[in-house]
Amino acid sequence: MTAERPKILAVDDTPANLVALRRLLARVPADVIEATSGNEALALALDHDFAAILLDVNMPEMDGFETAELLRGEEKTQHVPILFVTAAFRDEQHRIKGYSVGAVDYIEKPINDVVLLSKVGVFLDLYRQKRGLHRLLDQLADRNRLLDAEIAERLSAEQALRESEARFRDYAHAASDWFWEMGPDLTFTYLSDSLERTTGLQRESLLGHSLEALFFGGETEAAVSIEHKARLEKHQPFQDLELAIPTAQSEWRYIRFSALPRFSERGSFLGYRGTGSDVTERRRMEERIRHLALFDPLTDLPNRALFQDRLHHYAAMAERKGTATTVLYLDLDGFKAVNDTLGHDAGDDLLRVVASRLRQSLRDTDTVARLGGDEFAVAMEVECRTAFEEAEQVAARILETVAVPIGLSQGAAHVGTSIGIAVFPLCSDDIDTCLRIADMAMYAAKKGGKNRYALAPVLASAEN
């Protein structure tokens, strides 16, 4: 079986730089995956195992320093070598900052081919050595699992012995994870002390109850419950079952359960013995990474990728229910002047205010997103016969609310917005095309004098 080639992540917001890196890295035995932003790099880091990350420092929205710090905060990528590849921030102060957030080296632009290939070659060698070590550890883990099974069987046979029971409870008390046992009726017969330290739940309130009665429901999916119950009925082992548990402080914590069934020498089912570990912080970090990959970091609105996904969801609903999807494409008028006169910080503050006003102008069921720069988009589910009428009402409301002067710490600012409106399936039977049509209608609104909206034409078939 051929070993999987190592992967290198190249991150740069300039396409020409990515092309140059790809051509240069074609000389090394590795696959190159590219990202044009810090958010995209974070998303890719969840899906791939990288031997090294070549990271540009000077990028919009999320620079290389912040990206590196987030990568170091994620368990999966905290040890991946990060090499800053930059033409800026080459002074000693920024180098020290780069090393403090997790970079292992700096490569200056223009890139010296020999230097880059040599350093990448070193990290590829280290990666191969690490993979080899992981294979050995996996083999050792397999042997340990076999050994654990033998130990579990022996503990089951000796569970009546006082000395063995005392030793087991001492281990359970000292461990950070918690241990539990169930009887043949699948109710808890033993819970170690660390349960209370982890969740705040009292052991006495759980003893005599089943896992399903206590923890299934709430945030636990029904499919997980059904699958787990089927395993219990067949007396099968289970591993890494994650459940949401309500604590005494009325908050949710995520606990990972693993267990082995216990049988007597004659084969009678005696119950289960297993462990529980708190994985709440890992889940929260994963949720944060996913949020950064799908939401604009400045306004916290959905980004273009999430908006596209929701557009297709709206379109599917419209086709199923016989309704329509209205798409509004917005571009701010006068935003550049605010940036030029008051500065980019003021521009960022203004975008946050506009985002808030857009949210307030829409229903909870509508979606507003920031597509990039000063461009926004809105998607709404409406009735076909009133689609354009509702869209015009919303557009007029947006024009009015955006036009209200904005007081910023840097000074007063005033912007308008040009809006293009298209309706699926009246303007096109393809939702992506509708978004492009709305974009073209927005430019028509700008040409018509700005701070107004323009409607996209309706298909002839839709008029009939």
Tab-separated table of C-alpha atoms in Angstrom:
chain	number	residue	atom	x	y	z
A	1	MET	CA	0.000	0.000	0.000
A	2	THR	CA	1.450	3.376	-1.057
A	3	ALA	CA	1.988	5.816	1.815
A	4	GLU	CA	0.004	9.043	1.638
A	5	ARG	CA	2.089	12.001	0.452
A	6	PRO	CA	2.707	14.732	3.012
A	7	LYS	CA	0.695	17.943	2.646
A	8	ILE	CA	1.888	21.532	2.834
A	9	LEU	CA	-0.508	24.449	3.380
A	10	ALA	CA	0.434	27.652	1.515
A	11	VAL	CA	-1.455	30.758	2.710
A	12	ASP	CA	-1.258	34.069	0.817
A	13	ASP	CA	-3.942	36.555	-0.206
A	14	THR	CA	-2.086	37.289	-3.482
A	15	PRO	CA	-2.769	34.661	-6.202
A	16	ALA	CA	0.523	35.371	-7.974
A	17	ASN	CA	2.444	34.534	-4.802
A	18	LEU	CA	0.561	31.257	-4.462
A	19	VAL	CA	1.402	30.361	-8.067
A	20	ALA	CA	5.085	31.045	-7.418
A	21	LEU	CA	5.043	28.943	-4.237
A	22	ARG	CA	3.227	26.082	-5.975
A	23	ARG	CA	5.808	26.006	-8.792
A	24	LEU	CA	8.680	26.098	-6.349
A	25	LEU	CA	7.224	23.409	-4.078
A	26	ALA	CA	6.652	21.124	-7.065
A	27	ARG	CA	10.267	20.063	-6.475
A	28	VAL	CA	9.486	18.466	-3.109
A	29	PRO	CA	7.605	15.169	-2.580
A	30	ALA	CA	4.486	16.740	-1.087
A	31	ASP	CA	0.999	17.902	-2.075
A	32	VAL	CA	0.433	21.660	-1.827
A	33	ILE	CA	-2.959	22.947	-0.646
A	34	GLU	CA	-3.612	26.677	-0.995
A	35	ALA	CA	-5.584	29.197	1.047
A	36	THR	CA	-6.125	32.879	0.304
A	37	SER	CA	-7.071	33.995	3.822
A	38	GLY	CA	-6.587	33.167	7.468
A	39	ASN	CA	-10.185	31.967	7.783
A	40	GLU	CA	-9.766	29.558	4.871
A	41	ALA	CA	-6.514	28.282	6.379
A	42	LEU	CA	-8.248	27.569	9.698
A	43	ALA	CA	-11.033	25.658	7.929
A	44	LEU	CA	-8.528	23.574	5.939
A	45	ALA	CA	-6.618	22.806	9.147
A	46	LEU	CA	-9.689	20.971	10.459
A	47	ASP	CA	-9.764	18.667	7.423
A	48	HIS	CA	-6.088	17.940	6.711
A	49	ASP	CA	-2.903	16.826	8.436
A	50	PHE	CA	-0.190	19.256	7.332
A	51	ALA	CA	3.559	18.693	7.500
A	52	ALA	CA	4.177	22.462	7.447
A	53	ILE	CA	2.295	25.742	6.929
A	54	LEU	CA	3.788	28.569	4.822
A	55	LEU	CA	1.940	31.641	6.086
A	56	ASP	CA	1.888	35.181	4.712
A	57	VAL	CA	1.907	37.837	7.456
A	58	ASN	CA	0.310	40.844	5.779
A	59	MET	CA	-3.254	39.751	4.963
A	60	PRO	CA	-6.580	41.628	5.280
A	61	GLU	CA	-9.204	40.861	7.933
A	62	MET	CA	-7.036	38.271	9.743
A	63	ASP	CA	-3.257	38.679	9.502
A	64	GLY	CA	-0.651	35.960	9.833
A	65	PHE	CA	-0.012	36.659	13.517
A	66	GLU	CA	-3.664	36.100	14.505
A	67	THR	CA	-3.934	33.074	12.205
A	68	ALA	CA	-0.830	31.488	13.742
A	69	GLU	CA	-2.094	32.127	17.258
A	70	LEU	CA	-5.439	30.431	16.479
A	71	LEU	CA	-3.665	27.485	14.866
A	72	ARG	CA	-1.526	27.093	17.985
A	73	GLY	CA	-4.685	27.098	20.114
A	74	GLU	CA	-6.172	24.129	18.246
A	75	GLU	CA	-5.068	20.699	19.459
A	76	LYS	CA	-4.823	19.291	15.939
A	77	THR	CA	-2.481	22.014	14.627
A	78	GLN	CA	-0.639	23.196	17.734
A	79	HIS	CA	2.543	21.344	16.754
A	80	VAL	CA	2.493	21.914	12.960
A	81	PRO	CA	5.560	24.003	11.948
A	82	ILE	CA	4.572	27.505	10.796
A	83	LEU	CA	6.990	29.415	8.528
A	84	PHE	CA	6.189	33.068	7.938
A	85	VAL	CA	6.789	34.009	4.296
A	86	THR	CA	6.664	37.787	4.092
A	87	ALA	CA	7.991	40.918	2.460
A	88	ALA	CA	6.752	43.037	5.364
A	89	PHE	CA	7.255	42.987	9.149
A	90	ARG	CA	10.882	41.897	8.840
A	91	ASP	CA	12.186	43.989	11.730
A	92	GLU	CA	13.319	42.379	14.969
A	93	GLN	CA	10.196	43.449	16.877
A	94	HIS	CA	7.831	41.719	14.433
A	95	ARG	CA	10.090	38.673	14.241
A	96	ILE	CA	9.878	38.289	18.013
A	97	LYS	CA	6.102	38.711	17.823
A	98	GLY	CA	5.965	36.001	15.123
A	99	TYR	CA	7.952	33.573	17.241
A	100	SER	CA	5.779	34.343	20.275
A	101	VAL	CA	2.572	33.341	18.436
A	102	GLY	CA	4.060	30.081	17.234
A	103	ALA	CA	6.183	30.607	14.102
A	104	VAL	CA	9.307	28.471	13.877
A	105	ASP	CA	11.040	30.442	11.118
A	106	TYR	CA	10.893	33.493	8.844
A	107	ILE	CA	11.445	33.413	5.074
A	108	GLU	CA	11.716	36.805	3.434
A	109	LYS	CA	10.363	37.766	0.028
A	110	PRO	CA	11.703	37.654	-2.629
A	111	ILE	CA	12.127	33.991	-1.774
A	112	ASN	CA	15.508	32.307	-2.017
A	113	ASP	CA	14.631	28.963	-3.655
A	114	VAL	CA	17.458	27.062	-2.009
A	115	VAL	CA	16.648	28.382	1.470
A	116	LEU	CA	12.919	27.623	1.218
A	117	LEU	CA	13.389	24.138	-0.253
A	118	SER	CA	16.029	23.279	2.336
A	119	LYS	CA	13.828	24.326	5.250
A	120	VAL	CA	10.743	22.648	3.844
A	121	GLY	CA	12.806	19.502	3.258
A	122	VAL	CA	13.813	19.456	6.933
A	123	PHE	CA	10.181	19.707	8.074
A	124	LEU	CA	9.108	17.004	5.617
A	125	ASP	CA	11.787	14.715	7.055
A	126	LEU	CA	10.551	15.486	10.576
A	127	TYR	CA	6.978	14.829	9.470
A	128	ARG	CA	7.905	11.429	8.024
A	129	GLN	CA	9.714	10.551	11.245
A	130	LYS	CA	6.651	11.635	13.239
A	131	ARG	CA	4.370	9.512	11.048
A	132	GLY	CA	6.639	6.545	11.561
A	133	LEU	CA	6.548	7.113	15.312
A	134	HIS	CA	2.746	7.381	15.223
A	135	ARG	CA	2.552	4.047	13.404
A	136	LEU	CA	4.649	2.473	16.112
A	137	LEU	CA	2.466	4.097	18.771
A	138	ASP	CA	-0.664	2.809	17.018
A	139	GLN	CA	0.772	-0.700	17.069
A	140	LEU	CA	1.566	-0.265	20.737
A	141	ALA	CA	-1.980	1.067	21.327
A	142	ASP	CA	-3.415	-2.028	19.624
A	143	ARG	CA	-1.380	-4.242	21.904
A	144	ASN	CA	-2.436	-2.146	24.875
A	145	ARG	CA	-6.083	-2.521	23.905
A	146	LEU	CA	-5.667	-6.270	23.826
A	147	LEU	CA	-3.981	-6.072	27.190
A	148	ASP	CA	-6.755	-3.822	28.526
A	149	ALA	CA	-9.344	-6.369	27.399
A	150	GLU	CA	-7.506	-9.125	29.242
A	151	ILE	CA	-7.243	-6.943	32.343
A	152	ALA	CA	-10.968	-6.088	32.144
A	153	GLU	CA	-11.834	-9.778	31.929
A	154	ARG	CA	-9.657	-10.529	34.928
A	155	LEU	CA	-11.210	-7.678	36.909
A	156	SER	CA	-14.658	-9.029	36.040
A	157	ALA	CA	-13.712	-12.472	37.355
A	158	GLU	CA	-12.172	-11.029	40.537
A	159	GLN	CA	-14.708	-8.273	41.235
A	160	ALA	CA	-15.920	-10.001	44.429
A	161	LEU	CA	-12.453	-9.865	45.973
A	162	ARG	CA	-12.118	-7.057	48.512
A	163	GLU	CA	-8.495	-6.242	47.646
A	164	SER	CA	-9.217	-5.845	43.916
A	165	GLU	CA	-12.287	-3.721	44.610
A	166	ALA	CA	-10.352	-1.439	46.962
A	167	ARG	CA	-7.539	-0.996	44.446
A	168	PHE	CA	-9.976	-0.136	41.670
A	169	ARG	CA	-11.728	2.487	43.780
A	170	ASP	CA	-8.392	4.068	44.748
A	171	TYR	CA	-7.506	4.440	41.076
A	172	ALA	CA	-10.928	5.861	40.296
A	173	HIS	CA	-10.650	8.433	43.062
A	174	ALA	CA	-7.229	9.663	41.889
A	175	ALA	CA	-7.991	9.794	38.146
A	176	SER	CA	-8.993	12.996	36.323
A	177	ASP	CA	-11.475	11.026	34.177
A	178	TRP	CA	-14.293	9.346	36.036
A	179	PHE	CA	-15.107	5.663	36.223
A	180	TRP	CA	-18.483	4.012	36.387
A	181	GLU	CA	-20.128	0.618	36.482
A	182	MET	CA	-23.581	-0.601	35.474
A	183	GLY	CA	-25.402	-3.724	36.545
A	184	PRO	CA	-27.244	-6.110	34.207
A	185	ASP	CA	-30.333	-3.848	34.366
A	186	LEU	CA	-28.134	-1.041	32.866
A	187	THR	CA	-28.400	1.252	35.890
A	188	PHE	CA	-25.394	2.832	37.598
A	189	THR	CA	-24.012	0.821	40.496
A	190	TYR	CA	-20.759	2.772	40.943
A	191	LEU	CA	-19.524	6.288	40.082
A	192	SER	CA	-16.096	7.622	41.055
A	193	ASP	CA	-15.549	10.844	43.009
A	194	SER	CA	-14.178	12.769	40.015
A	195	LEU	CA	-17.684	12.835	38.496
A	196	GLU	CA	-18.638	15.480	41.027
A	197	ARG	CA	-15.473	17.500	40.350
A	198	THR	CA	-16.131	17.409	36.607
A	199	THR	CA	-19.874	18.055	36.410
A	200	GLY	CA	-21.022	19.216	39.829
A	201	LEU	CA	-23.596	16.400	39.847
A	202	GLN	CA	-23.994	14.378	43.034
A	203	ARG	CA	-23.267	10.648	42.704
A	204	GLU	CA	-26.237	9.778	44.897
A	205	SER	CA	-28.593	11.428	42.384
A	206	LEU	CA	-27.322	9.170	39.584
A	207	LEU	CA	-26.938	5.785	41.268
A	208	GLY	CA	-29.784	3.473	40.357
A	209	HIS	CA	-30.591	5.408	37.174
A	210	SER	CA	-29.756	4.516	33.562
A	211	LEU	CA	-27.530	6.501	31.214
A	212	GLU	CA	-30.419	7.033	28.791
A	213	ALA	CA	-32.810	8.365	31.438
A	214	LEU	CA	-30.268	10.876	32.715
A	215	PHE	CA	-28.419	12.129	29.683
A	216	PHE	CA	-30.274	11.377	26.457
A	217	GLY	CA	-32.400	14.272	25.304
A	218	GLY	CA	-31.535	17.956	25.463
A	219	GLU	CA	-28.687	18.475	23.020
A	220	THR	CA	-28.225	14.754	22.318
A	221	GLU	CA	-29.427	13.755	18.849
A	222	ALA	CA	-32.129	11.099	18.646
A	223	ALA	CA	-30.058	9.089	16.156
A	224	VAL	CA	-27.250	8.789	18.715
A	225	SER	CA	-29.718	7.592	21.343
A	226	ILE	CA	-31.214	4.925	19.049
A	227	GLU	CA	-27.802	3.621	17.962
A	228	HIS	CA	-26.514	3.488	21.528
A	229	LYS	CA	-29.581	1.677	22.837
A	230	ALA	CA	-29.183	-0.928	20.089
A	231	ARG	CA	-25.593	-1.563	21.232
A	232	LEU	CA	-26.686	-1.928	24.839
A	233	GLU	CA	-29.397	-4.430	23.919
A	234	LYS	CA	-26.765	-6.549	22.143
A	235	HIS	CA	-24.300	-6.152	25.061
A	236	GLN	CA	-21.711	-4.627	22.704
A	237	PRO	CA	-18.805	-2.385	23.731
A	238	PHE	CA	-19.004	1.300	22.827
A	239	GLN	CA	-16.340	3.962	22.510
A	240	ASP	CA	-16.192	7.770	22.332
A	241	LEU	CA	-19.924	8.305	22.817
A	242	GLU	CA	-20.310	12.061	23.427
A	243	LEU	CA	-23.296	13.253	25.438
A	244	ALA	CA	-24.379	16.678	26.692
A	245	ILE	CA	-24.835	16.575	30.465
A	246	PRO	CA	-26.626	19.297	32.479
A	247	THR	CA	-24.570	20.315	35.505
A	248	ALA	CA	-25.740	21.561	38.875
A	249	GLN	CA	-24.975	25.098	37.630
A	250	SER	CA	-27.580	24.722	34.814
A	251	GLU	CA	-25.009	24.633	32.047
A	252	TRP	CA	-24.117	21.914	29.547
A	253	ARG	CA	-20.898	19.960	29.556
A	254	TYR	CA	-19.850	17.430	26.946
A	255	ILE	CA	-18.731	14.055	28.286
A	256	ARG	CA	-17.130	11.267	26.249
A	257	PHE	CA	-18.067	7.741	27.364
A	258	SER	CA	-16.331	4.439	26.581
A	259	ALA	CA	-17.160	1.043	28.073
A	260	LEU	CA	-16.756	-2.717	27.868
A	261	PRO	CA	-19.456	-5.265	28.730
A	262	ARG	CA	-18.818	-7.623	31.631
A	263	PHE	CA	-19.626	-11.333	31.569
A	264	SER	CA	-19.339	-14.122	34.088
A	265	GLU	CA	-17.273	-17.248	33.464
A	266	ARG	CA	-20.473	-18.924	32.276
A	267	GLY	CA	-21.185	-16.108	29.829
A	268	SER	CA	-23.931	-14.339	31.791
A	269	PHE	CA	-24.119	-10.579	31.195
A	270	LEU	CA	-23.076	-8.657	34.322
A	271	GLY	CA	-23.272	-5.073	33.057
A	272	TYR	CA	-20.765	-2.491	31.867
A	273	ARG	CA	-17.625	-0.870	33.212
A	274	GLY	CA	-16.288	2.301	31.636
A	275	THR	CA	-14.869	5.802	31.816
A	276	GLY	CA	-16.127	9.328	31.259
A	277	SER	CA	-13.971	12.324	30.278
A	278	ASP	CA	-14.863	15.998	29.923
A	279	VAL	CA	-14.295	17.246	26.345
A	280	THR	CA	-16.198	20.530	26.676
A	281	GLU	CA	-13.252	22.825	25.995
A	282	ARG	CA	-12.252	20.878	22.871
A	283	ARG	CA	-15.820	21.116	21.566
A	284	ARG	CA	-15.896	24.853	22.224
A	285	MET	CA	-12.607	25.377	20.383
A	286	GLU	CA	-13.882	23.399	17.394
A	287	GLU	CA	-17.055	25.474	17.381
A	288	ARG	CA	-14.975	28.660	17.452
A	289	ILE	CA	-12.859	27.506	14.506
A	290	ARG	CA	-15.985	26.602	12.552
A	291	HIS	CA	-17.485	29.983	13.404
A	292	LEU	CA	-14.401	31.784	12.110
A	293	ALA	CA	-14.594	29.761	8.896
A	294	LEU	CA	-18.248	30.682	8.249
A	295	PHE	CA	-18.701	34.160	9.744
A	296	ASP	CA	-17.133	37.511	8.948
A	297	PRO	CA	-14.745	38.360	11.826
A	298	LEU	CA	-15.461	42.112	11.647
A	299	THR	CA	-19.294	42.150	11.678
A	300	ASP	CA	-20.037	38.570	12.817
A	301	LEU	CA	-22.422	38.263	9.880
A	302	PRO	CA	-22.376	35.119	7.714
A	303	ASN	CA	-19.572	35.282	5.127
A	304	ARG	CA	-19.869	34.542	1.409
A	305	ALA	CA	-19.415	30.775	1.842
A	306	LEU	CA	-22.183	30.470	4.440
A	307	PHE	CA	-24.444	32.827	2.473
A	308	GLN	CA	-24.078	30.649	-0.645
A	309	ASP	CA	-25.022	27.599	1.412
A	310	ARG	CA	-28.086	29.334	2.843
A	311	LEU	CA	-29.094	30.590	-0.608
A	312	HIS	CA	-29.293	27.000	-1.831
A	313	HIS	CA	-31.316	26.106	1.267
A	314	TYR	CA	-33.761	28.946	0.523
A	315	ALA	CA	-34.005	27.811	-3.116
A	316	ALA	CA	-34.741	24.219	-2.087
A	317	MET	CA	-37.477	25.446	0.271
A	318	ALA	CA	-38.949	27.634	-2.480
A	319	GLU	CA	-39.116	24.729	-4.923
A	320	ARG	CA	-40.705	22.466	-2.308
A	321	LYS	CA	-43.262	24.997	-1.026
A	322	GLY	CA	-43.977	26.910	-4.234
A	323	THR	CA	-42.647	30.168	-2.785
A	324	ALA	CA	-39.861	32.494	-3.946
A	325	THR	CA	-36.473	33.654	-2.700
A	326	THR	CA	-35.634	37.360	-2.904
A	327	VAL	CA	-31.946	38.288	-3.169
A	328	LEU	CA	-30.733	41.832	-2.417
A	329	TYR	CA	-27.146	42.826	-3.308
A	330	LEU	CA	-25.919	45.938	-1.439
A	331	ASP	CA	-22.894	48.155	-1.919
A	332	LEU	CA	-22.283	51.180	0.305
A	333	ASP	CA	-22.086	54.620	-1.308
A	334	GLY	CA	-19.426	56.912	0.133
A	335	PHE	CA	-17.596	54.284	2.134
A	336	LYS	CA	-14.232	55.039	0.509
A	337	ALA	CA	-14.533	58.671	1.545
A	338	VAL	CA	-14.999	57.629	5.183
A	339	ASN	CA	-11.882	55.455	5.000
A	340	ASP	CA	-9.871	58.233	3.340
A	341	THR	CA	-10.936	61.012	5.706
A	342	LEU	CA	-11.440	59.269	9.067
A	343	GLY	CA	-9.182	56.230	8.670
A	344	HIS	CA	-9.619	52.495	8.358
A	345	ASP	CA	-10.577	52.053	12.026
A	346	ALA	CA	-13.507	54.368	11.427
A	347	GLY	CA	-14.367	52.377	8.311
A	348	ASP	CA	-14.421	49.170	10.357
A	349	ASP	CA	-16.609	50.802	13.019
A	350	LEU	CA	-18.975	52.025	10.324
A	351	LEU	CA	-19.290	48.539	8.812
A	352	ARG	CA	-20.215	47.149	12.227
A	353	VAL	CA	-22.936	49.786	12.645
A	354	VAL	CA	-24.293	49.132	9.146
A	355	ALA	CA	-24.342	45.387	9.843
A	356	SER	CA	-26.336	45.997	13.023
A	357	ARG	CA	-28.811	48.238	11.197
A	358	LEU	CA	-29.281	45.661	8.457
A	359	ARG	CA	-30.087	42.992	11.053
A	360	GLN	CA	-32.684	45.297	12.626
A	361	SER	CA	-34.274	45.962	9.229
A	362	LEU	CA	-34.964	42.277	8.571
A	363	ARG	CA	-37.008	39.418	9.983
A	364	ASP	CA	-35.403	36.729	12.120
A	365	THR	CA	-35.982	34.252	9.281
A	366	ASP	CA	-34.053	36.388	6.767
A	367	THR	CA	-30.303	36.141	6.205
A	368	VAL	CA	-27.916	39.083	5.849
A	369	ALA	CA	-24.236	38.494	5.053
A	370	ARG	CA	-21.093	40.472	4.419
A	371	LEU	CA	-19.617	39.310	1.118
A	372	GLY	CA	-16.420	41.344	1.445
A	373	GLY	CA	-15.303	44.973	1.567
A	374	ASP	CA	-18.415	47.154	1.764
A	375	GLU	CA	-20.670	44.647	-0.025
A	376	PHE	CA	-23.578	42.922	1.726
A	377	ALA	CA	-26.330	40.565	0.611
A	378	VAL	CA	-29.784	39.628	1.901
A	379	ALA	CA	-31.891	36.518	1.225
A	380	MET	CA	-35.600	36.223	2.125
A	381	GLU	CA	-38.341	33.671	1.645
A	382	VAL	CA	-41.449	35.381	0.180
A	383	GLU	CA	-44.619	34.602	-1.731
A	384	CYS	CA	-44.181	34.662	-5.528
A	385	ARG	CA	-47.045	37.064	-6.177
A	386	THR	CA	-45.739	39.666	-3.702
A	387	ALA	CA	-42.009	39.001	-4.074
A	388	PHE	CA	-40.995	42.296	-5.692
A	389	GLU	CA	-43.414	44.317	-3.558
A	390	GLU	CA	-41.931	42.899	-0.336
A	391	ALA	CA	-38.404	43.333	-1.683
A	392	GLU	CA	-39.033	46.995	-2.477
A	393	GLN	CA	-40.432	47.562	1.006
A	394	VAL	CA	-37.351	46.002	2.593
A	395	ALA	CA	-35.010	47.896	0.250
A	396	ALA	CA	-36.713	51.192	1.093
A	397	ARG	CA	-36.386	50.420	4.803
A	398	ILE	CA	-32.681	49.610	4.358
A	399	LEU	CA	-32.051	52.793	2.369
A	400	GLU	CA	-33.681	54.823	5.118
A	401	THR	CA	-31.890	53.187	8.052
A	402	VAL	CA	-28.438	53.156	6.428
A	403	ALA	CA	-28.736	56.824	5.435
A	404	VAL	CA	-29.056	57.978	9.073
A	405	PRO	CA	-25.747	59.727	10.009
A	406	ILE	CA	-23.440	57.566	12.089
A	407	GLY	CA	-21.611	59.009	15.063
A	408	LEU	CA	-18.141	57.470	15.393
A	409	SER	CA	-15.380	58.175	17.880
A	410	GLN	CA	-13.328	59.457	14.927
A	411	GLY	CA	-16.088	61.817	13.769
A	412	ALA	CA	-19.504	61.828	12.096
A	413	ALA	CA	-19.956	59.682	8.987
A	414	HIS	CA	-22.670	59.475	6.355
A	415	VAL	CA	-23.100	56.754	3.761
A	416	GLY	CA	-25.849	55.509	1.495
A	417	THR	CA	-26.320	52.231	-0.282
A	418	SER	CA	-27.140	51.006	-3.765
A	419	ILE	CA	-29.280	47.872	-3.908
A	420	GLY	CA	-29.923	45.352	-6.665
A	421	ILE	CA	-32.950	43.046	-6.367
A	422	ALA	CA	-33.535	39.665	-8.039
A	423	VAL	CA	-36.120	36.970	-7.317
A	424	PHE	CA	-35.763	33.208	-7.658
A	425	PRO	CA	-37.311	31.697	-9.769
A	426	LEU	CA	-38.846	34.790	-11.419
A	427	CYS	CA	-35.529	36.252	-12.649
A	428	SER	CA	-33.698	32.947	-13.056
A	429	ASP	CA	-34.335	29.326	-12.153
A	430	ASP	CA	-30.752	29.070	-10.830
A	431	ILE	CA	-30.135	30.630	-7.422
A	432	ASP	CA	-26.435	31.387	-8.095
A	433	THR	CA	-27.406	33.182	-11.278
A	434	CYS	CA	-29.969	35.178	-9.272
A	435	LEU	CA	-27.175	36.433	-7.014
A	436	ARG	CA	-25.158	37.567	-10.053
A	437	ILE	CA	-28.240	39.237	-11.533
A	438	ALA	CA	-28.836	41.083	-8.272
A	439	ASP	CA	-25.190	42.220	-8.398
A	440	MET	CA	-25.725	43.612	-11.926
A	441	ALA	CA	-28.926	45.340	-10.806
A	442	MET	CA	-26.952	46.947	-7.963
A	443	TYR	CA	-24.534	48.472	-10.491
A	444	ALA	CA	-27.539	49.757	-12.443
A	445	ALA	CA	-28.718	51.467	-9.246
A	446	LYS	CA	-25.298	53.099	-8.843
A	447	LYS	CA	-25.341	54.344	-12.426
A	448	GLY	CA	-28.829	55.678	-11.832
A	449	GLY	CA	-27.616	58.025	-9.117
A	450	LYS	CA	-26.738	55.866	-6.107
A	451	ASN	CA	-28.624	55.526	-2.821
A	452	ARG	CA	-31.494	53.757	-4.548
A	453	TYR	CA	-32.542	50.282	-5.607
A	454	ALA	CA	-33.002	48.652	-8.983
A	455	LEU	CA	-35.072	45.592	-9.930
A	456	ALA	CA	-33.727	42.813	-12.138
A	457	PRO	CA	-35.861	41.922	-15.178
A	458	VAL	CA	-38.359	39.055	-14.933
A	459	LEU	CA	-38.105	36.019	-17.226
A	460	ALA	CA	-40.671	35.955	-20.018
A	461	SER	CA	-41.916	32.554	-18.806
A	462	ALA	CA	-42.464	33.988	-15.331
A	463	GLU	CA	-44.552	36.896	-16.703
A	464	ASN	CA	-46.870	34.431	-18.436
